[in-house]
Tab-separated table of C-alpha atoms in Angstrom:
chain	number	residue	atom	x	y	z
A	1	MET	CA	4.978	-24.518	39.087
A	2	GLU	CA	5.013	-24.012	35.318
A	3	ALA	CA	2.697	-26.972	34.784
A	4	LEU	CA	0.301	-25.708	37.452
A	5	LEU	CA	0.164	-22.211	35.985
A	6	LEU	CA	-0.183	-23.611	32.487
A	7	THR	CA	-3.154	-25.678	33.635
A	8	LEU	CA	-4.674	-22.623	35.318
A	9	ASP	CA	-4.209	-20.482	32.225
A	10	ALA	CA	-5.616	-23.212	29.991
A	11	ALA	CA	-8.612	-23.576	32.301
A	12	LEU	CA	-9.253	-19.825	32.174
A	13	MET	CA	-9.123	-20.008	28.384
A	14	VAL	CA	-11.708	-22.824	28.360
A	15	TRP	CA	-13.853	-20.728	30.684
A	16	LEU	CA	-13.553	-17.756	28.347
A	17	LEU	CA	-14.514	-19.865	25.324
A	18	LEU	CA	-17.507	-21.335	27.123
A	19	SER	CA	-18.544	-17.841	28.227
A	20	VAL	CA	-18.337	-16.579	24.651
A	21	ARG	CA	-20.322	-19.555	23.382
A	22	ARG	CA	-23.006	-19.144	26.028
A	23	CYS	CA	-23.133	-15.424	25.304
A	24	GLU	CA	-23.690	-16.029	21.584
A	25	ASN	CA	-26.209	-18.836	21.984
A	26	ARG	CA	-28.358	-17.254	24.663
A	27	PRO	CA	-30.844	-14.592	23.617
A	28	GLY	CA	-30.690	-11.429	25.654
A	29	LYS	CA	-27.964	-9.084	26.641
A	30	PRO	CA	-24.370	-10.218	26.074
A	31	ASN	CA	-22.930	-11.511	29.300
A	32	LEU	CA	-19.463	-13.008	29.498
A	33	GLY	CA	-19.978	-14.203	33.069
A	34	PHE	CA	-16.684	-14.152	34.932
A	35	PHE	CA	-15.154	-12.183	32.062
A	36	SER	CA	-17.927	-9.572	31.963
A	37	TYR	CA	-17.007	-5.968	31.588
A	38	ILE	CA	-18.185	-2.702	32.969
A	39	GLU	CA	-20.054	-0.479	30.588
A	40	ASP	CA	-19.826	3.274	30.497
A	41	GLN	CA	-23.267	4.808	30.404
A	42	PRO	CA	-24.220	8.452	30.002
A	43	GLY	CA	-24.523	10.004	33.438
A	44	LYS	CA	-22.909	7.029	35.137
A	45	MET	CA	-19.298	7.839	34.371
A	46	GLN	CA	-18.632	9.592	37.633
A	47	ASP	CA	-20.015	6.646	39.610
A	48	ARG	CA	-17.799	4.214	37.770
A	49	GLU	CA	-14.745	6.355	38.209
A	50	GLU	CA	-15.414	6.396	41.921
A	51	GLY	CA	-15.170	2.604	41.896
A	52	SER	CA	-18.813	1.519	41.933
A	53	GLY	CA	-18.642	-0.238	38.571
A	54	HIS	CA	-21.655	-2.157	37.398
A	55	PRO	CA	-21.737	-5.206	35.094
A	56	TYR	CA	-22.333	-4.807	31.414
A	57	GLN	CA	-25.984	-4.289	30.592
A	58	GLY	CA	-25.763	-2.672	27.207
A	59	SER	CA	-27.176	-3.459	23.825
A	60	GLY	CA	-25.585	-6.091	21.672
A	61	PRO	CA	-26.370	-8.553	18.922
A	62	HIS	CA	-29.319	-9.953	20.866
A	63	ALA	CA	-30.717	-6.727	22.165
B	1	MET	CA	3.252	-35.539	31.694
B	2	ARG	CA	2.875	-32.033	30.288
B	3	ASP	CA	2.504	-33.489	26.801
B	4	ILE	CA	-0.410	-35.606	27.973
B	5	MET	CA	-1.925	-32.602	29.723
B	6	ILE	CA	-1.708	-30.459	26.580
B	7	LEU	CA	-3.067	-33.315	24.488
B	8	GLY	CA	-6.004	-33.452	26.916
B	9	MET	CA	-6.460	-29.707	26.545
B	10	MET	CA	-6.518	-30.085	22.770
B	11	CYS	CA	-9.321	-32.632	23.136
B	12	LEU	CA	-11.312	-29.919	24.911
B	13	TYR	CA	-10.325	-27.085	22.609
B	14	ILE	CA	-10.902	-28.721	19.235
B	15	PRO	CA	-14.666	-29.354	19.724
B	16	LEU	CA	-15.022	-25.797	21.044
B	17	ALA	CA	-13.156	-24.451	18.025
B	18	LEU	CA	-15.234	-26.517	15.607
B	19	SER	CA	-18.453	-25.181	17.093
B	20	ASN	CA	-17.777	-21.530	16.322
B	21	ALA	CA	-15.415	-19.595	14.048
B	22	PHE	CA	-14.854	-16.932	16.685
B	23	ALA	CA	-13.903	-19.522	19.320
B	24	ALA	CA	-11.410	-20.987	16.845
B	25	TYR	CA	-10.078	-17.489	16.195
B	26	LEU	CA	-9.593	-16.873	19.926
B	27	LEU	CA	-7.708	-20.163	20.190
B	28	TRP	CA	-5.598	-19.225	17.181
B	29	CYS	CA	-4.664	-16.027	19.007
B	30	TRP	CA	-4.091	-17.607	22.417
B	31	THR	CA	-1.964	-20.501	21.118
B	32	ALA	CA	0.101	-18.007	19.095
B	33	VAL	CA	1.017	-15.873	22.094
B	34	ILE	CA	1.285	-18.553	24.776
B	35	ALA	CA	3.446	-20.777	22.530
B	36	LEU	CA	2.539	-24.068	24.193
B	37	ASN	CA	5.244	-25.950	22.265
B	38	GLY	CA	7.894	-24.134	24.280
B	39	TYR	CA	6.643	-25.646	27.532
B	40	VAL	CA	6.630	-29.310	26.514
B	41	TYR	CA	9.520	-31.636	25.900
B	42	GLY	CA	7.961	-34.746	24.383
B	43	PHE	CA	5.798	-35.679	21.427
B	44	MET	CA	3.702	-32.464	21.601
B	45	ARG	CA	6.730	-30.230	21.032
B	46	SER	CA	6.574	-30.627	17.273
B	47	MET	CA	2.776	-30.573	17.030
B	48	PRO	CA	1.529	-27.585	14.976
B	49	ILE	CA	-1.028	-26.631	17.657
B	50	ASN	CA	-1.398	-23.059	16.460
B	51	MET	CA	-1.818	-24.131	12.848
B	52	VAL	CA	-4.655	-26.491	13.771
B	53	PHE	CA	-6.743	-23.636	15.172
B	54	ALA	CA	-5.721	-21.283	12.371
B	55	LEU	CA	-6.994	-23.764	9.784
B	56	ILE	CA	-10.216	-24.425	11.697
B	57	ALA	CA	-10.860	-20.682	12.041
B	58	ILE	CA	-10.170	-19.917	8.377
B	59	VAL	CA	-12.320	-22.788	7.104
B	60	LEU	CA	-15.215	-21.885	9.419
B	61	ILE	CA	-15.010	-18.195	8.516
B	62	PHE	CA	-15.196	-18.937	4.812
B	63	LEU	CA	-17.964	-21.492	5.348
B	64	GLY	CA	-19.940	-18.767	7.095
B	65	ARG	CA	-20.041	-20.603	10.436
B	66	ASP	CA	-20.297	-17.418	12.431
B	67	LYS	CA	-23.662	-15.785	12.812
B	68	PHE	CA	-22.246	-12.463	13.999
B	69	ARG	CA	-19.562	-12.173	11.348
B	70	GLY	CA	-19.305	-8.836	9.622
B	71	ARG	CA	-18.685	-8.427	5.940
B	72	ILE	CA	-15.097	-8.811	4.786
B	73	ALA	CA	-13.885	-5.226	4.785
B	74	LEU	CA	-10.607	-3.608	3.870
B	75	PRO	CA	-10.005	-0.769	6.289
B	76	ARG	CA	-6.891	1.390	6.118
B	77	THR	CA	-4.784	-0.908	8.268
B	78	SER	CA	-5.713	-3.985	6.206
B	79	VAL	CA	-4.627	-2.193	3.043
B	80	LEU	CA	-1.300	-1.313	4.670
B	81	PHE	CA	-0.873	-4.908	5.833
B	82	ILE	CA	-1.550	-6.213	2.322
B	83	LEU	CA	0.973	-3.759	0.872
B	84	PHE	CA	3.481	-4.844	3.507
B	85	ALA	CA	2.860	-8.503	2.640
B	86	VAL	CA	3.400	-7.771	-1.064
B	87	GLN	CA	6.625	-5.901	-0.330
B	88	ALA	CA	7.762	-8.745	1.955
B	89	THR	CA	7.086	-11.233	-0.841
B	90	ILE	CA	9.145	-9.187	-3.317
B	91	SER	CA	12.016	-8.977	-0.824
B	92	TYR	CA	11.749	-12.676	-0.062
B	93	VAL	CA	11.966	-13.563	-3.754
B	94	PHE	CA	14.832	-11.170	-4.549
B	95	SER	CA	16.787	-11.795	-1.346
B	96	TYR	CA	20.477	-12.596	-1.055
B	97	ASP	CA	21.287	-16.293	-1.263
B	98	GLU	CA	21.297	-18.589	1.731
B	99	LEU	CA	19.743	-16.350	4.347
B	100	ALA	CA	19.238	-18.623	7.340
B	101	ARG	CA	15.859	-17.264	8.466
B	102	ASN	CA	14.459	-15.848	5.228
B	103	THR	CA	11.677	-18.386	4.775
B	104	GLU	CA	10.883	-18.722	8.477
B	105	LEU	CA	10.443	-14.987	9.074
B	106	TYR	CA	8.571	-14.476	5.816
B	107	THR	CA	6.021	-17.213	6.538
B	108	ASN	CA	5.643	-16.090	10.161
B	109	LEU	CA	4.972	-12.544	9.007
B	110	LEU	CA	2.379	-13.703	6.478
B	111	LYS	CA	0.627	-15.792	9.136
B	112	ALA	CA	0.535	-12.841	11.530
B	113	LEU	CA	-0.821	-10.533	8.824
B	114	ALA	CA	-3.434	-13.103	7.775
B	115	PHE	CA	-4.617	-13.383	11.379
B	116	CYS	CA	-4.911	-9.614	11.639
B	117	ILE	CA	-6.620	-9.066	8.283
B	118	LEU	CA	-9.439	-11.389	9.410
B	119	MET	CA	-9.897	-9.460	12.658
B	120	PRO	CA	-12.311	-6.736	11.410
B	121	CYS	CA	-14.844	-9.247	10.124
B	122	LEU	CA	-14.924	-11.174	13.427
B	123	LEU	CA	-14.665	-8.455	16.051
B	124	THR	CA	-18.050	-6.952	15.328
B	125	GLU	CA	-19.253	-6.453	18.908
B	126	ARG	CA	-17.776	-5.118	22.092
B	127	TYR	CA	-17.900	-8.467	23.883
B	128	ARG	CA	-15.810	-9.951	21.083
B	129	ILE	CA	-13.230	-7.175	21.346
B	130	HIS	CA	-13.151	-7.778	25.093
B	131	ALA	CA	-12.792	-11.549	24.593
B	132	LEU	CA	-9.844	-11.066	22.232
B	133	VAL	CA	-8.180	-8.703	24.716
B	134	MET	CA	-8.694	-11.389	27.368
B	135	ALA	CA	-7.197	-14.100	25.112
B	136	ILE	CA	-4.122	-11.956	24.386
B	137	THR	CA	-3.594	-11.087	28.041
B	138	LEU	CA	-4.149	-14.677	29.180
B	139	GLY	CA	-1.565	-15.879	26.697
B	140	LEU	CA	1.086	-13.216	27.194
B	141	THR	CA	0.729	-12.720	30.945
B	142	PHE	CA	1.360	-16.419	31.481
B	143	HIS	CA	5.018	-15.867	30.546
B	144	GLY	CA	5.209	-12.785	32.745
B	145	VAL	CA	3.682	-14.595	35.710
B	146	ILE	CA	6.121	-17.507	35.488
B	147	GLU	CA	9.246	-15.411	35.065
B	148	GLY	CA	8.021	-12.649	37.388
B	149	LEU	CA	7.374	-15.145	40.193
B	150	LYS	CA	10.883	-16.553	39.770
B	151	SER	CA	12.299	-13.020	39.994
B	152	VAL	CA	10.251	-12.120	43.059
B	153	VAL	CA	10.944	-15.389	44.900
B	154	THR	CA	14.697	-15.061	44.325
B	155	LEU	CA	14.606	-11.312	45.151
B	156	GLY	CA	15.916	-10.460	41.712
B	157	GLY	CA	18.505	-13.231	41.649
B	158	HIS	CA	16.823	-14.972	38.712
B	159	LYS	CA	18.079	-13.364	35.525
B	160	ILE	CA	15.562	-13.905	32.755
B	161	ALA	CA	17.185	-15.090	29.551
B	162	GLY	CA	14.154	-14.762	27.292
B	163	LEU	CA	11.926	-17.255	25.537
B	164	ALA	CA	12.504	-19.180	22.348
B	165	ARG	CA	9.180	-17.864	21.032
B	166	PHE	CA	10.003	-14.187	21.590
B	167	GLY	CA	13.779	-14.037	21.453
B	168	ASP	CA	16.360	-12.963	24.009
B	169	ASN	CA	15.843	-11.059	27.264
B	170	ASN	CA	15.461	-7.704	25.463
B	171	HIS	CA	12.767	-8.986	23.101
B	172	PHE	CA	10.938	-10.642	25.961
B	173	ALA	CA	11.066	-7.417	27.998
B	174	ILE	CA	9.425	-5.413	25.201
B	175	VAL	CA	6.645	-7.972	24.763
B	176	MET	CA	6.008	-7.803	28.519
B	177	VAL	CA	5.984	-4.010	28.410
B	178	MET	CA	3.359	-4.203	25.656
B	179	VAL	CA	0.993	-6.363	27.679
B	180	ILE	CA	1.035	-4.172	30.820
B	181	PRO	CA	-1.370	-1.504	29.429
B	182	LEU	CA	-3.810	-4.215	28.326
B	183	LEU	CA	-3.736	-5.664	31.838
B	184	LEU	CA	-4.501	-2.213	33.213
B	185	TYR	CA	-7.471	-2.055	30.843
B	186	VAL	CA	-8.671	-5.473	32.046
B	187	TYR	CA	-8.226	-4.306	35.645
B	188	ARG	CA	-10.235	-1.174	35.003
B	189	TYR	CA	-13.078	-2.680	33.003
B	190	SER	CA	-13.572	-6.182	34.417
B	191	ALA	CA	-16.812	-6.502	36.317
B	192	HIS	CA	-15.637	-9.409	38.466
B	193	ARG	CA	-13.548	-8.363	41.448
B	194	LEU	CA	-11.373	-11.525	41.339
B	195	LEU	CA	-10.490	-10.909	37.694
B	196	ARG	CA	-9.478	-7.360	38.559
B	197	TRP	CA	-7.115	-8.647	41.231
B	198	ILE	CA	-5.684	-11.227	38.843
B	199	ALA	CA	-5.041	-8.463	36.291
B	200	LEU	CA	-3.359	-6.315	38.949
B	201	ALA	CA	-1.156	-9.227	40.010
B	202	GLY	CA	-0.353	-9.700	36.316
B	203	VAL	CA	0.762	-6.059	36.085
B	204	PHE	CA	3.004	-6.438	39.131
B	205	LEU	CA	4.594	-9.672	37.873
B	206	SER	CA	5.021	-8.315	34.338
B	207	VAL	CA	6.900	-5.325	35.764
B	208	ALA	CA	9.011	-7.740	37.831
B	209	THR	CA	9.688	-9.688	34.622
B	210	VAL	CA	10.863	-6.577	32.779
B	211	ILE	CA	13.173	-5.763	35.704
B	212	GLY	CA	14.343	-9.378	35.831
B	213	THR	CA	15.432	-9.325	32.202
B	214	HIS	CA	18.022	-6.610	33.062
B	215	SER	CA	17.112	-5.083	29.711
B	216	ARG	CA	17.979	-1.389	29.467
B	217	GLY	CA	15.736	-0.886	26.447
B	218	GLY	CA	12.947	-2.745	28.244
B	219	PHE	CA	13.182	-0.486	31.278
B	220	LEU	CA	13.341	2.656	29.155
B	221	SER	CA	10.308	1.652	27.116
B	222	MET	CA	8.406	0.701	30.290
B	223	ALA	CA	9.184	4.113	31.770
B	224	LEU	CA	7.992	5.951	28.642
B	225	MET	CA	4.918	3.755	28.391
B	226	ALA	CA	4.070	4.603	32.020
B	227	VAL	CA	4.572	8.327	31.412
B	228	TRP	CA	2.263	8.123	28.375
B	229	ILE	CA	-0.428	6.467	30.488
B	230	VAL	CA	-0.105	9.075	33.247
B	231	PHE	CA	-0.452	11.899	30.728
B	232	ASN	CA	-3.543	10.320	29.201
B	233	ILE	CA	-5.592	9.462	32.275
B	234	ARG	CA	-8.029	11.757	34.017
B	235	ARG	CA	-6.316	11.635	37.431
B	236	ARG	CA	-2.871	12.717	36.313
B	237	ILE	CA	-1.609	13.883	39.699
B	238	LEU	CA	-2.540	10.629	41.398
B	239	GLY	CA	-1.067	8.705	38.470
B	240	ALA	CA	2.184	10.687	38.607
B	241	ALA	CA	2.426	10.112	42.381
B	242	LEU	CA	1.869	6.351	41.950
B	243	LEU	CA	4.415	6.242	39.141
B	244	GLY	CA	6.969	8.046	41.300
B	245	LEU	CA	6.343	5.617	44.155
B	246	ALA	CA	6.667	2.648	41.806
B	247	PHE	CA	9.959	4.013	40.476
B	248	LEU	CA	11.334	4.500	44.003
B	249	ALA	CA	10.228	0.975	44.937
B	250	ILE	CA	11.945	-0.495	41.873
B	251	VAL	CA	15.190	1.388	42.566
B	252	ALA	CA	15.101	0.405	46.242
B	253	LEU	CA	14.244	-3.258	45.717
B	254	ALA	CA	16.084	-4.088	42.502
B	255	PRO	CA	19.346	-6.023	42.850
B	256	SER	CA	22.631	-4.095	42.566
B	257	GLY	CA	23.484	-5.762	39.246
B	258	TRP	CA	20.325	-4.310	37.756
B	259	SER	CA	21.165	-0.774	38.937
B	260	GLU	CA	24.670	-1.011	37.474
B	261	ARG	CA	23.218	-2.220	34.187
B	262	MET	CA	20.737	0.673	34.040
B	263	ASN	CA	23.445	3.207	34.888
B	264	SER	CA	25.364	2.072	31.823
B	265	ILE	CA	22.639	3.651	29.615
B	266	LYS	CA	24.468	6.968	30.096
B	267	GLU	CA	27.648	5.491	28.632
B	268	ALA	CA	26.064	4.182	25.433
B	269	GLY	CA	28.515	6.165	23.293
B	270	HIS	CA	31.429	4.176	24.739
B	271	ASP	CA	29.574	0.893	25.047
B	272	SER	CA	30.944	-1.700	22.602
B	273	SER	CA	27.534	-3.425	22.502
B	274	PHE	CA	25.863	-0.184	21.415
B	275	MET	CA	28.582	0.735	18.922
B	276	THR	CA	28.346	-2.718	17.317
B	277	ARG	CA	24.667	-1.951	16.804
B	278	VAL	CA	25.605	1.259	15.013
B	279	VAL	CA	27.816	-0.769	12.677
B	280	ALA	CA	24.877	-3.121	12.034
B	281	TRP	CA	22.694	-0.080	11.256
B	282	LYS	CA	25.310	1.190	8.812
B	283	ILE	CA	25.411	-2.148	7.034
B	284	SER	CA	21.607	-2.449	7.019
B	285	SER	CA	21.268	0.978	5.418
B	286	GLU	CA	23.981	0.107	2.891
B	287	ILE	CA	22.030	-3.023	1.922
B	288	ALA	CA	18.992	-0.792	1.349
B	289	LEU	CA	21.034	1.669	-0.716
B	290	GLN	CA	22.205	-1.198	-2.911
B	291	SER	CA	18.664	-2.613	-3.290
B	292	PRO	CA	16.279	0.267	-2.479
B	293	PHE	CA	13.101	-1.421	-3.756
B	294	THR	CA	13.663	-4.981	-2.584
B	295	GLY	CA	16.077	-4.858	0.343
B	296	GLY	CA	18.306	-7.794	1.061
B	297	GLY	CA	15.699	-10.251	2.329
B	298	PHE	CA	14.787	-11.231	5.876
B	299	HIS	CA	17.690	-10.697	8.264
B	300	ALA	CA	20.155	-10.301	5.418
B	301	VAL	CA	22.490	-8.371	7.713
B	302	GLN	CA	22.901	-11.500	9.834
B	303	SER	CA	24.328	-13.425	6.899
B	304	GLN	CA	28.115	-13.574	7.238
B	305	ALA	CA	28.548	-13.269	3.468
B	306	VAL	CA	26.427	-10.102	3.328
B	307	TRP	CA	28.135	-8.676	6.433
B	308	ASP	CA	31.579	-9.276	4.910
B	309	LYS	CA	30.502	-7.667	1.636
B	310	PHE	CA	29.425	-4.412	3.312
B	311	ARG	CA	31.584	-4.468	6.450
B	312	ASP	CA	33.446	-1.265	5.669
B	313	SER	CA	30.419	0.655	4.345
B	314	ASP	CA	28.893	3.525	6.262
B	315	GLY	CA	25.478	3.484	4.598
B	316	LEU	CA	23.370	6.423	5.753
B	317	LEU	CA	25.297	6.833	9.009
B	318	GLY	CA	28.660	8.055	7.795
B	319	PHE	CA	28.485	10.916	10.295
B	320	VAL	CA	28.850	8.462	13.215
B	321	ASP	CA	32.391	7.361	13.902
B	322	THR	CA	32.728	3.623	14.494
B	323	PRO	CA	36.418	2.739	14.708
B	324	TYR	CA	35.669	-0.820	15.779
B	325	ARG	CA	34.183	-3.028	13.064
B	326	ALA	CA	32.923	-6.422	14.216
B	327	GLU	CA	34.105	-9.409	12.213
B	328	GLN	CA	31.076	-11.505	13.059
B	329	ALA	CA	27.695	-10.761	11.498
B	330	PHE	CA	25.377	-9.017	13.944
B	331	ALA	CA	21.591	-8.564	14.072
B	332	ALA	CA	20.202	-5.201	12.930
B	333	HIS	CA	19.109	-4.367	16.491
B	334	SER	CA	16.553	-1.792	15.462
B	335	ILE	CA	13.147	-2.397	13.945
B	336	TYR	CA	13.680	0.552	11.607
B	337	PHE	CA	17.068	-0.554	10.287
B	338	GLU	CA	15.890	-4.157	10.304
B	339	VAL	CA	13.022	-3.358	7.926
B	340	LEU	CA	15.217	-0.986	5.927
B	341	GLY	CA	17.862	-3.664	5.320
B	342	ASP	CA	15.381	-6.499	4.836
B	343	LEU	CA	12.655	-4.849	2.746
B	344	GLY	CA	14.290	-1.716	1.376
B	345	PHE	CA	13.093	1.891	1.521
B	346	LEU	CA	9.620	1.002	0.270
B	347	GLY	CA	9.235	-1.588	3.003
B	348	LEU	CA	10.355	0.902	5.635
B	349	LEU	CA	7.901	3.474	4.313
B	350	ILE	CA	4.983	1.026	4.632
B	351	PHE	CA	6.194	-0.087	8.055
B	352	LEU	CA	6.341	3.512	9.300
B	353	ALA	CA	2.892	4.119	7.819
B	354	ILE	CA	1.594	1.117	9.792
B	355	LEU	CA	3.035	2.524	13.019
B	356	ALA	CA	1.840	6.068	12.341
B	357	ASN	CA	-1.593	4.773	11.360
B	358	THR	CA	-2.004	3.235	14.818
B	359	PHE	CA	-1.546	6.552	16.575
B	360	ILE	CA	-3.759	8.332	14.027
B	361	ALA	CA	-6.510	5.750	14.613
B	362	GLY	CA	-6.113	6.208	18.369
B	363	PHE	CA	-6.488	9.959	17.970
B	364	GLN	CA	-9.581	9.494	15.781
B	365	ILE	CA	-11.137	7.179	18.369
B	366	ARG	CA	-10.659	9.761	21.117
B	367	GLN	CA	-12.163	12.443	18.881
B	368	GLU	CA	-15.213	10.323	18.064
B	369	VAL	CA	-15.701	9.402	21.724
B	370	ALA	CA	-15.433	13.034	22.766
B	371	ARG	CA	-18.221	13.837	20.282
B	372	ARG	CA	-20.431	10.846	21.050
B	373	GLY	CA	-20.403	10.913	24.827
B	374	PRO	CA	-19.248	8.768	27.711
B	375	HIS	CA	-20.940	5.476	26.740
B	376	LEU	CA	-17.933	4.850	24.479
B	377	LYS	CA	-15.362	5.915	27.024
B	378	TRP	CA	-14.146	2.326	27.277
B	379	ALA	CA	-13.096	2.512	23.614
B	380	ALA	CA	-11.074	5.674	24.257
B	381	ASP	CA	-9.451	4.029	27.278
B	382	LEU	CA	-8.618	0.879	25.324
B	383	ALA	CA	-7.227	3.044	22.508
B	384	ASN	CA	-5.072	4.882	25.045
B	385	MET	CA	-3.768	1.619	26.420
B	386	LEU	CA	-3.028	0.242	22.954
B	387	ALA	CA	-1.218	3.479	22.125
B	388	ALA	CA	0.777	3.105	25.354
B	389	SER	CA	1.750	-0.425	24.292
B	390	MET	CA	2.808	0.905	20.913
B	391	ILE	CA	4.867	3.678	22.566
B	392	GLY	CA	6.663	0.929	24.481
B	393	TYR	CA	7.220	-0.891	21.207
B	394	VAL	CA	8.431	1.990	19.014
B	395	VAL	CA	10.850	3.151	21.721
B	396	GLY	CA	12.064	-0.170	23.086
B	397	ALA	CA	12.330	-1.938	19.761
B	398	ALA	CA	14.296	0.972	18.262
B	399	ALA	CA	17.357	-0.938	19.451
B	400	LEU	CA	16.053	-4.464	18.820
B	401	SER	CA	15.242	-6.725	15.880
B	402	LEU	CA	11.542	-7.145	16.574
B	403	ALA	CA	9.886	-5.783	13.444
B	404	TYR	CA	7.972	-8.939	12.554
B	405	HIS	CA	6.607	-9.826	15.956
B	406	GLU	CA	2.945	-10.765	15.666
B	407	VAL	CA	1.881	-9.071	18.916
B	408	MET	CA	2.617	-5.657	17.440
B	409	TYR	CA	0.484	-6.378	14.348
B	410	MET	CA	-2.327	-7.643	16.581
B	411	PHE	CA	-2.315	-4.407	18.556
B	412	VAL	CA	-2.246	-2.298	15.397
B	413	MET	CA	-5.272	-4.108	13.982
B	414	LEU	CA	-7.058	-4.043	17.328
B	415	MET	CA	-6.813	-0.262	17.221
B	416	GLN	CA	-8.347	-0.289	13.718
B	417	VAL	CA	-11.145	-2.597	14.860
B	418	LEU	CA	-11.852	-0.262	17.750
B	419	LEU	CA	-12.119	2.672	15.366
B	420	LEU	CA	-14.525	0.714	13.142
B	421	HIS	CA	-16.597	-0.194	16.196
B	422	VAL	CA	-16.818	3.409	17.364
B	423	ARG	CA	-17.794	4.568	13.873
B	424	ARG	CA	-20.448	1.853	13.623
B	425	ASP	CA	-21.855	3.121	16.896
B	426	VAL	CA	-21.816	6.666	15.545
B	427	ILE	CA	-23.761	5.591	12.444
B	428	ALA	CA	-26.177	3.393	14.417
B	429	ASN	CA	-26.971	6.196	16.874
B	430	SER	CA	-26.911	9.114	14.467
B	431	PRO	CA	-30.110	11.243	14.232
B	432	VAL	CA	-30.497	10.226	10.572
B	433	SER	CA	-30.507	6.499	11.297
B	434	GLU	CA	-32.823	7.051	14.286
B	435	THR	CA	-35.219	8.960	12.038
B	436	GLN	CA	-35.034	6.172	9.449
B	437	ALA	CA	-35.701	3.588	12.147
B	438	ASN	CA	-38.674	5.577	13.411
B	439	SER	CA	-40.139	6.064	9.964
B	440	SER	CA	-39.693	2.406	9.014
B	441	GLY	CA	-41.296	1.485	12.339
B	442	ALA	CA	-44.215	3.776	11.582
B	443	HIS	CA	-44.764	2.157	8.170
B	444	ALA	CA	-44.400	-1.376	9.470
């Protein structure tokens, strides 16, 4: 079980690294894919708190 | 088999690390907290996996192989870390002779501080902060998932002994308590539904791990950490109700041995284990009184020669009666007395400043977010969660020797990075900078 979970964790880490690399190399808004985060936006807080979160669409290094 | 698997993983990781300083930095972090060497038994056990990524990251950072790197800055926390490193070096040099772990703890502390001091120049964007949080949680939760599953499957029969990387069951419990708030943050802010469920499962198994360690300090710090979170969320009543339900579930489902162990908290004054700790605190404070500016060196109190020298001293705790004096040297069993004995009063002062600085930074983040509006609410929530982790640490580790654990320093610096990020946002979106941007646009 340990080996299986270790492999899973290691695979998630590779996925995270690839997501970061893709995010930094691709012009446009930062998008971490599977690891993306919800952004708080003015006027949208209440929606998010009610559970209708939306993927990150904010400004970043490429914006 | 595992060795070959990890070797294969290294073949994947090294090219990724070489391609980008930030990727190497994430791997430096992840390999530090997951401690791969502890899960292999062959030729990879002695491989300095963590050091490989640390070296790659440092070389790439100084070669400028990171297009989003910020300038090398020295915020408040970095200054405190540098002062702490200087004090640690002085204590290391002027330590008592033949301290078993003097060099090991000193070098580990310097490595942890070096990792953290580089953090502000790499974590320049929100996605990078998020990626580092993910790397920390992926690394730490792995231990919680493994041990938590064993506890759940055996219905509490599996007593967790701890991990070589973190220490005994009590140390392990505190580290698990510290990761729970970060998992809650990941649960709350992950866009992908599956990742949210994974984070929630991680929370559940980390709690099961803390219970499975049978650590009284771990349970106490988890309880206080949970209370802190409930007091700092918007839906306090719902949070308090969920916390109450969780507590009832733990009491109902935990094995009888665990309940007996927790009940013994009330009898700490008569508990020989606790009273031996008081003796260790007396000796640690006596070491500091003898060497107020240098301390005795790393884990001096655990040296039998030092213990014998000060065995009958009361240090700063003469008002506590300890009729029983242990013959064998004993660990300090408190981060505060540990630093006091090891690094002297000056070291303790810097250490306390580091801890206090974290909560001050958290308060400043919440203030800035309150002024700037809800688009930075995530930063306030992450600050709250980091503060909750630190509450777990300052309470739980008050009876443990865990002062030099790298996870704590990572969380402290993460709070500082968050503050810098919020302030950058404030400057970038201030009316003055908007006016400047407009005027420069008009002249362009």
